[in-house]
PDB file of C-alpha atoms in Angstrom:
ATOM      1  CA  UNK A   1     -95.395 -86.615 161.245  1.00  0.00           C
ATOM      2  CA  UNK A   2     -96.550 -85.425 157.825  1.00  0.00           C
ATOM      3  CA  UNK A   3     -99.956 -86.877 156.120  1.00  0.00           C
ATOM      4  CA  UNK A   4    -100.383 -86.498 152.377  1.00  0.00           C
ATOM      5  CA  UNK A   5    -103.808 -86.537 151.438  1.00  0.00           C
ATOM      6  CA  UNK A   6    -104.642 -89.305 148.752  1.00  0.00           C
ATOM      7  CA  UNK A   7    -107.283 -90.610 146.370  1.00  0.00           C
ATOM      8  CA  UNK A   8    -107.811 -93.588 145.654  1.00  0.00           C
ATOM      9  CA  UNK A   9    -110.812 -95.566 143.851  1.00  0.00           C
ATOM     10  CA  UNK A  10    -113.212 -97.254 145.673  1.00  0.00           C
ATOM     11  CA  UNK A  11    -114.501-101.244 145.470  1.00  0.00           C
ATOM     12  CA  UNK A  12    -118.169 -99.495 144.810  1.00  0.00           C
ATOM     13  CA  UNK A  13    -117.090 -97.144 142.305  1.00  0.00           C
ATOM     14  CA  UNK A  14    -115.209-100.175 140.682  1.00  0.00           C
ATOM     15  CA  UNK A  15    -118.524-101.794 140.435  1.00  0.00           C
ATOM     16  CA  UNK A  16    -120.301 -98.907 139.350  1.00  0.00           C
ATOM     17  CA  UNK A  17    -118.258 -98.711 136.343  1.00  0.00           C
ATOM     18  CA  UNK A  18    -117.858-102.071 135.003  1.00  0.00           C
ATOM     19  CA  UNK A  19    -121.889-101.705 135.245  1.00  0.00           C
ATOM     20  CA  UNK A  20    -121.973 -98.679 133.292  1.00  0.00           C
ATOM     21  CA  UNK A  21    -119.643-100.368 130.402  1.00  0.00           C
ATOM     22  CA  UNK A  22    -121.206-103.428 130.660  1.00  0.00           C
ATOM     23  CA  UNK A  23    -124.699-101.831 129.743  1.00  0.00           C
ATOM     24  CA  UNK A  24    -122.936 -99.696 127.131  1.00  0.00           C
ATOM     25  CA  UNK A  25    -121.663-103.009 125.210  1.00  0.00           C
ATOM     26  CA  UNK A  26    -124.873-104.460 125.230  1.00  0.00           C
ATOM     27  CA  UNK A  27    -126.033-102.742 121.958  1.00  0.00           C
ATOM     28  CA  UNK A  28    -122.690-103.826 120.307  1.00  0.00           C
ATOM     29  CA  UNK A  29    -122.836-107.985 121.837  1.00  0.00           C
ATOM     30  CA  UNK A  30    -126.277-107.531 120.137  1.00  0.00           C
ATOM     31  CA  UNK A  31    -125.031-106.347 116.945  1.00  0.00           C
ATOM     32  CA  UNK A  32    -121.771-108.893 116.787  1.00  0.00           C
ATOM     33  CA  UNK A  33    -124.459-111.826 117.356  1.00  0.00           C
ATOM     34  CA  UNK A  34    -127.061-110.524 114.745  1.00  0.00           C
ATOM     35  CA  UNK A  35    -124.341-110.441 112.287  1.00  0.00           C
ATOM     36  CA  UNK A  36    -123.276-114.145 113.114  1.00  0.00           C
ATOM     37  CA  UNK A  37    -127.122-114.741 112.115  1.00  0.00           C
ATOM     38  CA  UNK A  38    -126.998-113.201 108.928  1.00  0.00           C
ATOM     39  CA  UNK A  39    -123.545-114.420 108.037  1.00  0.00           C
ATOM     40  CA  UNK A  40    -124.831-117.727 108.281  1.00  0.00           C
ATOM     41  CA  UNK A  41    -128.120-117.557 106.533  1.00  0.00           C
ATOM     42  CA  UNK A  42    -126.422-115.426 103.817  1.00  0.00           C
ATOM     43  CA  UNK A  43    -123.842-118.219 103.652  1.00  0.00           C
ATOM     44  CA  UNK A  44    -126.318-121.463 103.692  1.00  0.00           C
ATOM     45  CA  UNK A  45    -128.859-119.789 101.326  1.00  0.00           C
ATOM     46  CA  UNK A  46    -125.546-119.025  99.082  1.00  0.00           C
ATOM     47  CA  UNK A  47    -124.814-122.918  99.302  1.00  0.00           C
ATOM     48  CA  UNK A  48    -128.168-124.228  98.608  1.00  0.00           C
ATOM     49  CA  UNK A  49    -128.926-122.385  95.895  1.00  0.00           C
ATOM     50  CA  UNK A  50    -125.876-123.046  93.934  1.00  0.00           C
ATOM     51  CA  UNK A  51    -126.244-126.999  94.857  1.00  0.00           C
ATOM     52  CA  UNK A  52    -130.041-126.640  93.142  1.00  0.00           C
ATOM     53  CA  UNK A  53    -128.580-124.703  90.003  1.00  0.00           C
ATOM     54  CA  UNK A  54    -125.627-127.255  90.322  1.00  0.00           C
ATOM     55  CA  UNK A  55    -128.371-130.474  89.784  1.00  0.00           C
ATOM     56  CA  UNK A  56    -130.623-129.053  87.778  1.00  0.00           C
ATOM     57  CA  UNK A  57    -128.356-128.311  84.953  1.00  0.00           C
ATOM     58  CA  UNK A  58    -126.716-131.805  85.480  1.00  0.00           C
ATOM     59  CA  UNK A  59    -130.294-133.204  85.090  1.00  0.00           C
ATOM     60  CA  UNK A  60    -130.542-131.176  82.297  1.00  0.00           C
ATOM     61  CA  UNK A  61    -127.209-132.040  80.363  1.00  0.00           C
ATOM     62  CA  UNK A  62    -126.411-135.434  81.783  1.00  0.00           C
ATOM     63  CA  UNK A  63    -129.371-137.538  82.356  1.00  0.00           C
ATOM     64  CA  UNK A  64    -131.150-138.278  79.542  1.00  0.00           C
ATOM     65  CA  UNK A  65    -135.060-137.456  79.225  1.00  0.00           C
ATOM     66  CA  UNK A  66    -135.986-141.396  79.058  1.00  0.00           C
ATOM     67  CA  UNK A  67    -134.493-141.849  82.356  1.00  0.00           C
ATOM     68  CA  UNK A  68    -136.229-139.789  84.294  1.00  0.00           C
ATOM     69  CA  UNK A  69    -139.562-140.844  85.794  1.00  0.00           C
ATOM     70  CA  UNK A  70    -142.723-138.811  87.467  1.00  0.00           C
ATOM     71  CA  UNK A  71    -142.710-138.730  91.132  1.00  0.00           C
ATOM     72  CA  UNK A  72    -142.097-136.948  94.004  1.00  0.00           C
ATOM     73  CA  UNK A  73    -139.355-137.686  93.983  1.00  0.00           C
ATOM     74  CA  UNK A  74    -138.805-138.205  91.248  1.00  0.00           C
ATOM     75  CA  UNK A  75    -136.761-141.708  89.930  1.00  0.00           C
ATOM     76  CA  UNK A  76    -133.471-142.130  87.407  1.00  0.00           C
ATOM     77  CA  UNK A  77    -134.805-146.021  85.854  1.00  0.00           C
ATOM     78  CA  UNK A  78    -132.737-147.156  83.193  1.00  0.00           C
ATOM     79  CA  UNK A  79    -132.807-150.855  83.514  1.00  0.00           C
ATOM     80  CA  UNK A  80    -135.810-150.816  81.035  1.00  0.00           C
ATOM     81  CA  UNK A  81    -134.265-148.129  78.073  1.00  0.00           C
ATOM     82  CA  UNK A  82    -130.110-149.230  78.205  1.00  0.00           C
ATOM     83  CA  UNK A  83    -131.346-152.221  75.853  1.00  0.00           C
ATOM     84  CA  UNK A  84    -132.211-149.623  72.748  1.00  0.00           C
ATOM     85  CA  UNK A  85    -129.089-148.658  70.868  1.00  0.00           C
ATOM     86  CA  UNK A  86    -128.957-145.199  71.466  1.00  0.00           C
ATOM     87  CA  UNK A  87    -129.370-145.420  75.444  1.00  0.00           C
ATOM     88  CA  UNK A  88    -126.655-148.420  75.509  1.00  0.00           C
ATOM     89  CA  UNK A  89    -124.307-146.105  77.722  1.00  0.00           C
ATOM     90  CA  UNK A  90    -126.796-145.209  80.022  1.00  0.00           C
ATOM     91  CA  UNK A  91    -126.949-148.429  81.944  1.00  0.00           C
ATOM     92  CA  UNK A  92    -126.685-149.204  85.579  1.00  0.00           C
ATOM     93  CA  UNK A  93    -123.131-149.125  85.985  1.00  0.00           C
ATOM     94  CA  UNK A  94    -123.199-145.245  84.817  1.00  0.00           C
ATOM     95  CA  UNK A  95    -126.482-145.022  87.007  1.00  0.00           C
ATOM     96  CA  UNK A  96    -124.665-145.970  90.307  1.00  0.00           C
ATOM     97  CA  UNK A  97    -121.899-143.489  89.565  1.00  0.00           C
ATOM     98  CA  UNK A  98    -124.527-140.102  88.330  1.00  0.00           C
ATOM     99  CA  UNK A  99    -126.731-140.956  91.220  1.00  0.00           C
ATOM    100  CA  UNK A 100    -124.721-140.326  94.361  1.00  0.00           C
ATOM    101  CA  UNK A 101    -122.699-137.168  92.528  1.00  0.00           C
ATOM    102  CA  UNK A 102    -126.318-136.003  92.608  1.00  0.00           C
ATOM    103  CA  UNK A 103    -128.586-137.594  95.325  1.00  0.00           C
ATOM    104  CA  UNK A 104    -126.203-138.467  98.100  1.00  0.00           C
ATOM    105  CA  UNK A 105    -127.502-141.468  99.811  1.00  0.00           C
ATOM    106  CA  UNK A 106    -129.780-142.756  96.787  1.00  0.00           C
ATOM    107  CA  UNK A 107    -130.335-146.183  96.930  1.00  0.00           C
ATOM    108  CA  UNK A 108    -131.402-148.640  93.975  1.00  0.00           C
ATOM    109  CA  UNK A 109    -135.262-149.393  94.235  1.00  0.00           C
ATOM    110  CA  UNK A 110    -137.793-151.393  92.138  1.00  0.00           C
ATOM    111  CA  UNK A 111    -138.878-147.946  90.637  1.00  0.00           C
ATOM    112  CA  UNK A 112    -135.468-146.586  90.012  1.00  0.00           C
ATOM    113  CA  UNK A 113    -132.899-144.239  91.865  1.00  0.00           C
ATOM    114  CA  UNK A 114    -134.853-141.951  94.598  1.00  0.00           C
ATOM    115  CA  UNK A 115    -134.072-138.054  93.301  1.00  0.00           C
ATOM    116  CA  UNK A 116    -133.619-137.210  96.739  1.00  0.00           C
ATOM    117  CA  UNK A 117    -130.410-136.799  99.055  1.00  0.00           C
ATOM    118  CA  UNK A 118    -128.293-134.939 101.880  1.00  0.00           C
ATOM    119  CA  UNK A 119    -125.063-132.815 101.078  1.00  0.00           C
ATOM    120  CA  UNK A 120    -123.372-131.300 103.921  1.00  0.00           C
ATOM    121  CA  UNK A 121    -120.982-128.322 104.154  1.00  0.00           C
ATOM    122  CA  UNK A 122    -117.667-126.948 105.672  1.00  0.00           C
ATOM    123  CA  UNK A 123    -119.835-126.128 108.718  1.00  0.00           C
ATOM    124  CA  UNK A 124    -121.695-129.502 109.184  1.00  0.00           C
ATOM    125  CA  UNK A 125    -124.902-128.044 108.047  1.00  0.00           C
ATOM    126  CA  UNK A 126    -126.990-131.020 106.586  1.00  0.00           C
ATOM    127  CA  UNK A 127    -128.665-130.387 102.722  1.00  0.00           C
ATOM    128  CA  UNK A 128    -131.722-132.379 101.997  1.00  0.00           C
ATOM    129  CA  UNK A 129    -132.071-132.146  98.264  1.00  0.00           C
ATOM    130  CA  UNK A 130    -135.349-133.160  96.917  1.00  0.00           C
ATOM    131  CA  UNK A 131    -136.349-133.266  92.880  1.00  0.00           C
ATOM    132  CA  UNK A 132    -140.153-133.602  92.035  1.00  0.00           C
ATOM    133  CA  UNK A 133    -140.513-135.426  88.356  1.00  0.00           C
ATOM    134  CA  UNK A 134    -144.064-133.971  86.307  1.00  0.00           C
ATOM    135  CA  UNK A 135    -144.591-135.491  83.049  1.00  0.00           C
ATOM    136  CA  UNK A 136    -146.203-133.037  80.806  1.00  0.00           C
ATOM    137  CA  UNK A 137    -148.791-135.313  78.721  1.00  0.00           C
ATOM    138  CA  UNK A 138    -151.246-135.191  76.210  1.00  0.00           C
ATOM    139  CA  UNK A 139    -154.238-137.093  75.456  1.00  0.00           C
ATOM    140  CA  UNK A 140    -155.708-135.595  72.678  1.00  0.00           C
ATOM    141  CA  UNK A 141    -154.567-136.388  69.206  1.00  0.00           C
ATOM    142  CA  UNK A 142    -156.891-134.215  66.841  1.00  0.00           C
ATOM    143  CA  UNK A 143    -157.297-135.612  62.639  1.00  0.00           C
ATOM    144  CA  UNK A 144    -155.876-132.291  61.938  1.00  0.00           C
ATOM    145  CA  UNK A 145    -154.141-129.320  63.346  1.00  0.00           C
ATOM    146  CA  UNK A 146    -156.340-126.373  64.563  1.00  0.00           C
ATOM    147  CA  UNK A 147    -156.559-123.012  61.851  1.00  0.00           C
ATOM    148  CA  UNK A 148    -157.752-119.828  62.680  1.00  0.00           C
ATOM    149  CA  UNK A 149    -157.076-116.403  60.808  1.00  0.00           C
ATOM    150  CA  UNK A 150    -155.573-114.175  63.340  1.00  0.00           C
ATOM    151  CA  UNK A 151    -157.338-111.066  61.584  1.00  0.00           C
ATOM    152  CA  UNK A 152    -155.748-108.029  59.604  1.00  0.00           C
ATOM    153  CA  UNK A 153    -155.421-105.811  62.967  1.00  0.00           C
ATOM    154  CA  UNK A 154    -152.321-107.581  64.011  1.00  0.00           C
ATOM    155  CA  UNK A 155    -149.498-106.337  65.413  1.00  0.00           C
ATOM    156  CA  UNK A 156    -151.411-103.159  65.859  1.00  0.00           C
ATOM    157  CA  UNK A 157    -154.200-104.457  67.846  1.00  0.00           C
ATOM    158  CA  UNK A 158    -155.152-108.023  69.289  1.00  0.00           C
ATOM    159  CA  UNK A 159    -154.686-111.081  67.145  1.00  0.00           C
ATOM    160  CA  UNK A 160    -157.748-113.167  66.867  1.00  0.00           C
ATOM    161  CA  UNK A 161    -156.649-116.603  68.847  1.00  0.00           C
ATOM    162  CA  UNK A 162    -157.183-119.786  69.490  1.00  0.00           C
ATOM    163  CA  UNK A 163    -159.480-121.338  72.514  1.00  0.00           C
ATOM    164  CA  UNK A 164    -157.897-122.332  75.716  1.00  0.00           C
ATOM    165  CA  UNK A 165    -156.583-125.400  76.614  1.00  0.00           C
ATOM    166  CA  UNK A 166    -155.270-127.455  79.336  1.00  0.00           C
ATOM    167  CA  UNK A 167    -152.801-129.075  77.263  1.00  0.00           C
ATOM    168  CA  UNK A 168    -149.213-127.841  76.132  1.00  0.00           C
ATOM    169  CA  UNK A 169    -149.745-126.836  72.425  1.00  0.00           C
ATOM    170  CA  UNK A 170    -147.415-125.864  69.322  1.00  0.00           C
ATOM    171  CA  UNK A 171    -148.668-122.886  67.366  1.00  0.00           C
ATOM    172  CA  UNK A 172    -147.422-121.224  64.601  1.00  0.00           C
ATOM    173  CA  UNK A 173    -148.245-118.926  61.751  1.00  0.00           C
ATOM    174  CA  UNK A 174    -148.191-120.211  58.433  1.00  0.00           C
ATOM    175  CA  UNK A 175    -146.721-118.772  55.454  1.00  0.00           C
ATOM    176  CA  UNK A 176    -148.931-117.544  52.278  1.00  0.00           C
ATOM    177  CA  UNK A 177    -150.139-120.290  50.347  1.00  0.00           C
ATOM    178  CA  UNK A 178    -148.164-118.728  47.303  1.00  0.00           C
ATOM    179  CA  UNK A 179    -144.751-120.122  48.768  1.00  0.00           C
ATOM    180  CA  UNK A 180    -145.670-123.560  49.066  1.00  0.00           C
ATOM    181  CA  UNK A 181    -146.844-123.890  44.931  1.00  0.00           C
ATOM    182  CA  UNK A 182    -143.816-125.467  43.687  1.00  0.00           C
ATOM    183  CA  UNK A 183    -144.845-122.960  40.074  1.00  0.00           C
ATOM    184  CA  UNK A 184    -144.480-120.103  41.549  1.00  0.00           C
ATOM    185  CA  UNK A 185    -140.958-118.130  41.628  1.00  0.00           C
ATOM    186  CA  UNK A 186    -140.682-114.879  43.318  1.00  0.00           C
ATOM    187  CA  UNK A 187    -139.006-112.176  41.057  1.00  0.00           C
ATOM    188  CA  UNK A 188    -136.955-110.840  43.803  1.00  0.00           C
ATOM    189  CA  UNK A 189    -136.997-106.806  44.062  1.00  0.00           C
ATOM    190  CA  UNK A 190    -135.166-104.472  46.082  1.00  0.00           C
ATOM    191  CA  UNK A 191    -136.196-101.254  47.648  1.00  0.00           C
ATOM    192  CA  UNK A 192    -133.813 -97.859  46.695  1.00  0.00           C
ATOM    193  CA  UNK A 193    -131.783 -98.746  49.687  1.00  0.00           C
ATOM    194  CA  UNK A 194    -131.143-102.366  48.224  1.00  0.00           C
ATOM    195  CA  UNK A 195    -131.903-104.026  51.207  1.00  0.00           C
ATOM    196  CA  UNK A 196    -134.953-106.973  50.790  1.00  0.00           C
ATOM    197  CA  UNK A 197    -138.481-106.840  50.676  1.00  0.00           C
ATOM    198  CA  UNK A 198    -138.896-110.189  52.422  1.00  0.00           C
ATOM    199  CA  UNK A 199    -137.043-112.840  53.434  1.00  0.00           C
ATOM    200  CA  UNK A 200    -134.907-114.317  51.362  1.00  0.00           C
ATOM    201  CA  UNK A 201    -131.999-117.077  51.360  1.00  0.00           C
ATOM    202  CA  UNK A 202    -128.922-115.830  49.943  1.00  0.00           C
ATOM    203  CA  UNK A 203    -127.360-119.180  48.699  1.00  0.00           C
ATOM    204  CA  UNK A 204    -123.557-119.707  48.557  1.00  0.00           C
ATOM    205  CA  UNK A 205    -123.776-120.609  52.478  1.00  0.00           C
ATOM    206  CA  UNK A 206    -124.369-116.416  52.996  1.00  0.00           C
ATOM    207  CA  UNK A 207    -127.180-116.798  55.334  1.00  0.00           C
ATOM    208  CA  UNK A 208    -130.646-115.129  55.400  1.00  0.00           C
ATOM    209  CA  UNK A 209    -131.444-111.528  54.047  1.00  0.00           C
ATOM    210  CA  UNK A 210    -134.295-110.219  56.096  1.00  0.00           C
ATOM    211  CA  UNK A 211    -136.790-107.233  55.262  1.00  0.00           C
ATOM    212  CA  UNK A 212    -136.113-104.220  57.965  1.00  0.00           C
ATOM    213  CA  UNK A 213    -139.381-103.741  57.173  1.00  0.00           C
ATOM    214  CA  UNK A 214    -143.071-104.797  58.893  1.00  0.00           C
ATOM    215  CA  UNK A 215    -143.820-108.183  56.810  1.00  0.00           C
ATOM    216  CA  UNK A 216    -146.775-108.551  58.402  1.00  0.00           C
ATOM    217  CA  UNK A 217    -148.331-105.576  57.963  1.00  0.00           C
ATOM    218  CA  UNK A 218    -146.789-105.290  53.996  1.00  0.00           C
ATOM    219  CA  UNK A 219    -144.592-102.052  54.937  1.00  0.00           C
ATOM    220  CA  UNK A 220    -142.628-100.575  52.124  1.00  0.00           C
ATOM    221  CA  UNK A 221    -144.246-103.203  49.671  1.00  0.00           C
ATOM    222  CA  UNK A 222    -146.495-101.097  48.069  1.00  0.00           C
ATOM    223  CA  UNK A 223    -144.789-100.192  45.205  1.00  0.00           C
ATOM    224  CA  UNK A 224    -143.730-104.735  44.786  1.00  0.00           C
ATOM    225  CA  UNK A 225    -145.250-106.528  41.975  1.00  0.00           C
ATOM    226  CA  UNK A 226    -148.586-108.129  42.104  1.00  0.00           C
ATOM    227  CA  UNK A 227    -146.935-111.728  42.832  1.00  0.00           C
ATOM    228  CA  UNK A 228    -145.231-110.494  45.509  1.00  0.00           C
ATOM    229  CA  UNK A 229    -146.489-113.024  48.937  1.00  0.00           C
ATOM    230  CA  UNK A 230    -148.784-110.600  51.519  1.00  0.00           C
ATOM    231  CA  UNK A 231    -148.674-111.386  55.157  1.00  0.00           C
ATOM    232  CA  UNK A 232    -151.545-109.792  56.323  1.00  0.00           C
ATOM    233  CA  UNK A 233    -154.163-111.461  57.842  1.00  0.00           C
ATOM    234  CA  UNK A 234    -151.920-114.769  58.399  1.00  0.00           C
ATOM    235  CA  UNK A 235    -153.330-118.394  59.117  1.00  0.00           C
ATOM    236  CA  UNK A 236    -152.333-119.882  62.797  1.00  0.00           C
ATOM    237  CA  UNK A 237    -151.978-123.040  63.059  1.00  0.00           C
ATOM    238  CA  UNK A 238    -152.127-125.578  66.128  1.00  0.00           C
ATOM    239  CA  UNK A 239    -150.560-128.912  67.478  1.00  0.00           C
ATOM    240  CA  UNK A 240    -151.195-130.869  70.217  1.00  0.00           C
ATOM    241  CA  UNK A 241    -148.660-132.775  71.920  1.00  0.00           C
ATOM    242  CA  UNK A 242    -149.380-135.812  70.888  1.00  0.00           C
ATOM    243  CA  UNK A 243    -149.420-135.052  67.256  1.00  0.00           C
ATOM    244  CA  UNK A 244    -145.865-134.208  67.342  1.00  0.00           C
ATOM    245  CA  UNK A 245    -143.820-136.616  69.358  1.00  0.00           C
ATOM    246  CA  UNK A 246    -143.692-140.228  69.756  1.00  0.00           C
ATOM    247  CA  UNK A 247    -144.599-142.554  73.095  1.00  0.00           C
ATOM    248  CA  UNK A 248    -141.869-142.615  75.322  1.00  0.00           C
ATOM    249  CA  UNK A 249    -139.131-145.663  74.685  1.00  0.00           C
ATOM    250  CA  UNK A 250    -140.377-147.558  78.551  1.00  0.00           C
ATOM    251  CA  UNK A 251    -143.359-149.216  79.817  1.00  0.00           C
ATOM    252  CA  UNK A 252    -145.966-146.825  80.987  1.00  0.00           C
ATOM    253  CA  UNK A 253    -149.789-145.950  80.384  1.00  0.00           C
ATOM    254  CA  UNK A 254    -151.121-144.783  77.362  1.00  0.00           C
ATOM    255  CA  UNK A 255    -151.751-141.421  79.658  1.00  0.00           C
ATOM    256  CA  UNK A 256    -148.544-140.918  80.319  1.00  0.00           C
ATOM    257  CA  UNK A 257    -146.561-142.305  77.335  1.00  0.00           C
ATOM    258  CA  UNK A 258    -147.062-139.308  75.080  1.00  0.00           C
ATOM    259  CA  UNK A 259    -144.646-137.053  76.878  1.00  0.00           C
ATOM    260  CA  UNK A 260    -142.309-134.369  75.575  1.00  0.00           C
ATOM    261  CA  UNK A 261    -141.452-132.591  78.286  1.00  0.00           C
ATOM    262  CA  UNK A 262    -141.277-133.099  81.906  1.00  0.00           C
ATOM    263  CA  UNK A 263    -141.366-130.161  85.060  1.00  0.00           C
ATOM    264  CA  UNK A 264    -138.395-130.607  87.395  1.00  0.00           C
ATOM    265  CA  UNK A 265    -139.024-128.834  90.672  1.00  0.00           C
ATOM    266  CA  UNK A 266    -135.886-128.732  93.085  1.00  0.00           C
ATOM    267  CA  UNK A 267    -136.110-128.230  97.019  1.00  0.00           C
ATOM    268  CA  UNK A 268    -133.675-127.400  99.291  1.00  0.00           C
ATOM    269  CA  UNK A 269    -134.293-127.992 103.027  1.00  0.00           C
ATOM    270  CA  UNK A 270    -132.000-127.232 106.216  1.00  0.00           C
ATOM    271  CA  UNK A 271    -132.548-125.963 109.535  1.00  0.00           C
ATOM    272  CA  UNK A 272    -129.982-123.231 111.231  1.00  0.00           C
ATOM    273  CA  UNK A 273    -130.828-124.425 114.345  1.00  0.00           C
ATOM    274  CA  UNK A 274    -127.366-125.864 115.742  1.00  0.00           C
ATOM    275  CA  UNK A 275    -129.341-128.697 117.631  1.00  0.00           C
ATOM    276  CA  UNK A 276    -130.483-129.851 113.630  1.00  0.00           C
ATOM    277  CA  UNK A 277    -128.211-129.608 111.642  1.00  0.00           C
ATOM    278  CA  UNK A 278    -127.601-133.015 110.959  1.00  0.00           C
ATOM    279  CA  UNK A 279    -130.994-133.415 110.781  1.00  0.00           C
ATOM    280  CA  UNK A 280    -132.583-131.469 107.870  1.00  0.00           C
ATOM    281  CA  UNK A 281    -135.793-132.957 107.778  1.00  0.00           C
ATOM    282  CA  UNK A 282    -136.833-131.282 111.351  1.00  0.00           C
ATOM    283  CA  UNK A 283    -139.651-128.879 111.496  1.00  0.00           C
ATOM    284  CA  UNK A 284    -138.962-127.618 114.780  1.00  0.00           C
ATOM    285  CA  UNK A 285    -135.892-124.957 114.485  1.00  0.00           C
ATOM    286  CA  UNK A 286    -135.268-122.297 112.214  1.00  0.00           C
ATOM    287  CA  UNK A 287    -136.589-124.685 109.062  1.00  0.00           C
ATOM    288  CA  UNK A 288    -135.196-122.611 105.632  1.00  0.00           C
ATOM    289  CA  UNK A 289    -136.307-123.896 102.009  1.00  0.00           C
ATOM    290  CA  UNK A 290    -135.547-122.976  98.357  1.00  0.00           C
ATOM    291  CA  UNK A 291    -137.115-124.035  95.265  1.00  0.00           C
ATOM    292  CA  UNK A 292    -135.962-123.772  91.697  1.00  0.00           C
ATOM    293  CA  UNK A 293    -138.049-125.199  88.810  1.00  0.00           C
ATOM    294  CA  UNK A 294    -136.884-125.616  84.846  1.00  0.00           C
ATOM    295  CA  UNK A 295    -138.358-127.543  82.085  1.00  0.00           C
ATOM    296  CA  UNK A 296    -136.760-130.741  80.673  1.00  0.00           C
ATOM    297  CA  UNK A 297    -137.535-131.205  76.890  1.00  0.00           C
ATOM    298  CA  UNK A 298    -137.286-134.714  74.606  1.00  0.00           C
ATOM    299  CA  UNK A 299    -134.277-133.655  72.682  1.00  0.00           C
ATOM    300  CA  UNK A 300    -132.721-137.506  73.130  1.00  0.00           C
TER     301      UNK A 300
END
């Protein structure tokens, strides 16, 4: 009887192998799952930013500045403004169809529609969407508007300015005295390149011809006649708040009713923890946040 000699593998060396490929895909079930993490923190942050952007320019282009109030959150009220004529569409009807496109889950209150609400996405993460209202006010209402002479080393060096303030302020520099007296005419003069001296309104609906030249600092004027303006050393001039706006059209202290613009401050909340993701609000988990702020001005 013949015997052929034969190989074969082994139950151990079975075992030993699987082992060996099991700790050499280790590294790689690693690498898989960390990439499931980013994908979906890439993917959430992706979503909650562009449902902030999303609001905040609806805010900005759709709601109208009388209807939003300071909180936080903030409210949409316009049961008090849709009696004046130019706020007539903005009544409660269009309230209870801009709310929920904005704050899902916003419901009616004494103060007005809560700017706060959940959206959800394709993967049943939960959104909670929270806007903070900040009037910007003033209480001071100077007799006049604050002067000061900015000094003749300007643009070159430091302007001489005006004192701080807590308040939002409107500054500007005036023009020379000389343009304001209604006898004076300018006998307009052109350099050798014919382009302007100053400033200077074309007529005829051609626009505005402006000097390539420093105005402020007379550049290429030295040869202009002696009733040519001068722009050095110009006057600054300051507004308050309240000296250019009027109270706000609803029912509110005198602190607050001089308003012209209000801070909008947007947060984001979810959590990428599976066990909350219906429930946004949790601090235990992984808890993520955005914020996005803008500036709402009374252009109504």
């Amino acid at each position: 009887m013949a015997f052929t000699n034969r190989r074969a593998v082994t139950f151990i060396e079975i075992v030993i192998a699987v082992g060996i490929l099991a700790v050499a895909m280790i590294p790689l079930f690693g690498l898989m799952s960390r990439q499931t993490v980013d994908t979906d923190r890439n993917a959430s942050q992706a979503f909650a930013m562009n449902k902030a952007s999303e609001i905040l320019n609806a805010i900005l282009d759709n709601v109208p500045f009388a209807a939003l109030r300071q909180g936080n959150p903030g409210f949409i009220k316009v049961d008090d403004i849709a009696t004046r004529a130019k706020y007539q569409r903005y009544n409660e009807d269009w309230a209870r169809k801009m709310v929920p496109v904005l704050f899902p889950g916003s419901d009616n209150q004494s103060a007005g529609w809560p700017c706060r609400g959940v959206f959800t996405d394709s993967r049943g993460i939960s959104y909670l969407v929270h806007l903070r209202v900040e009037d910007v006010t003033s209480e001071q209402k100077p007799p006049r508007p604050e002067r000061v002479k900015i000094g003749p080393s300007f643009p070159a060096g430091s302007p001489t300015s005006f004192a701080e303030t807590r308040e939002m302020t409107f500054a500007f520099l005036r023009n020379p005295a000389i343009l304001s007296d209604g006898s004076w005419l300018q006998e307009y003069s052109r350099d050798p390149a014919q382009r302007p001296y100053a400033e200077v309104d074309l007529g005829s609906g051609r626009g505005v011809a402006e000097s390539p030249n420093d105005i402020y600092r007379d550049e290429g004027m030295e040869g202009a006649s002696a009733d040519e303006p001068r722009y050095l050393d110009p006057t600054a001039e300051r507004y308050t708040t309240k000296m250019v706006t009027e109270k706000v059209p609803y029912d509110v202290s005198d602190k607050y009713g001089w308003c012209v613009m209000k801070k909008l401050l947007v947060q984001v909340q979810w959590n990428l923890d599976q066990r909350y993701f219906n429930n946004p609000e949790a601090t235990e988990g992984r808890v993520q946040r955005i914020h996005l702020m803008t500036i709402k001005g009374d252009i109504d």
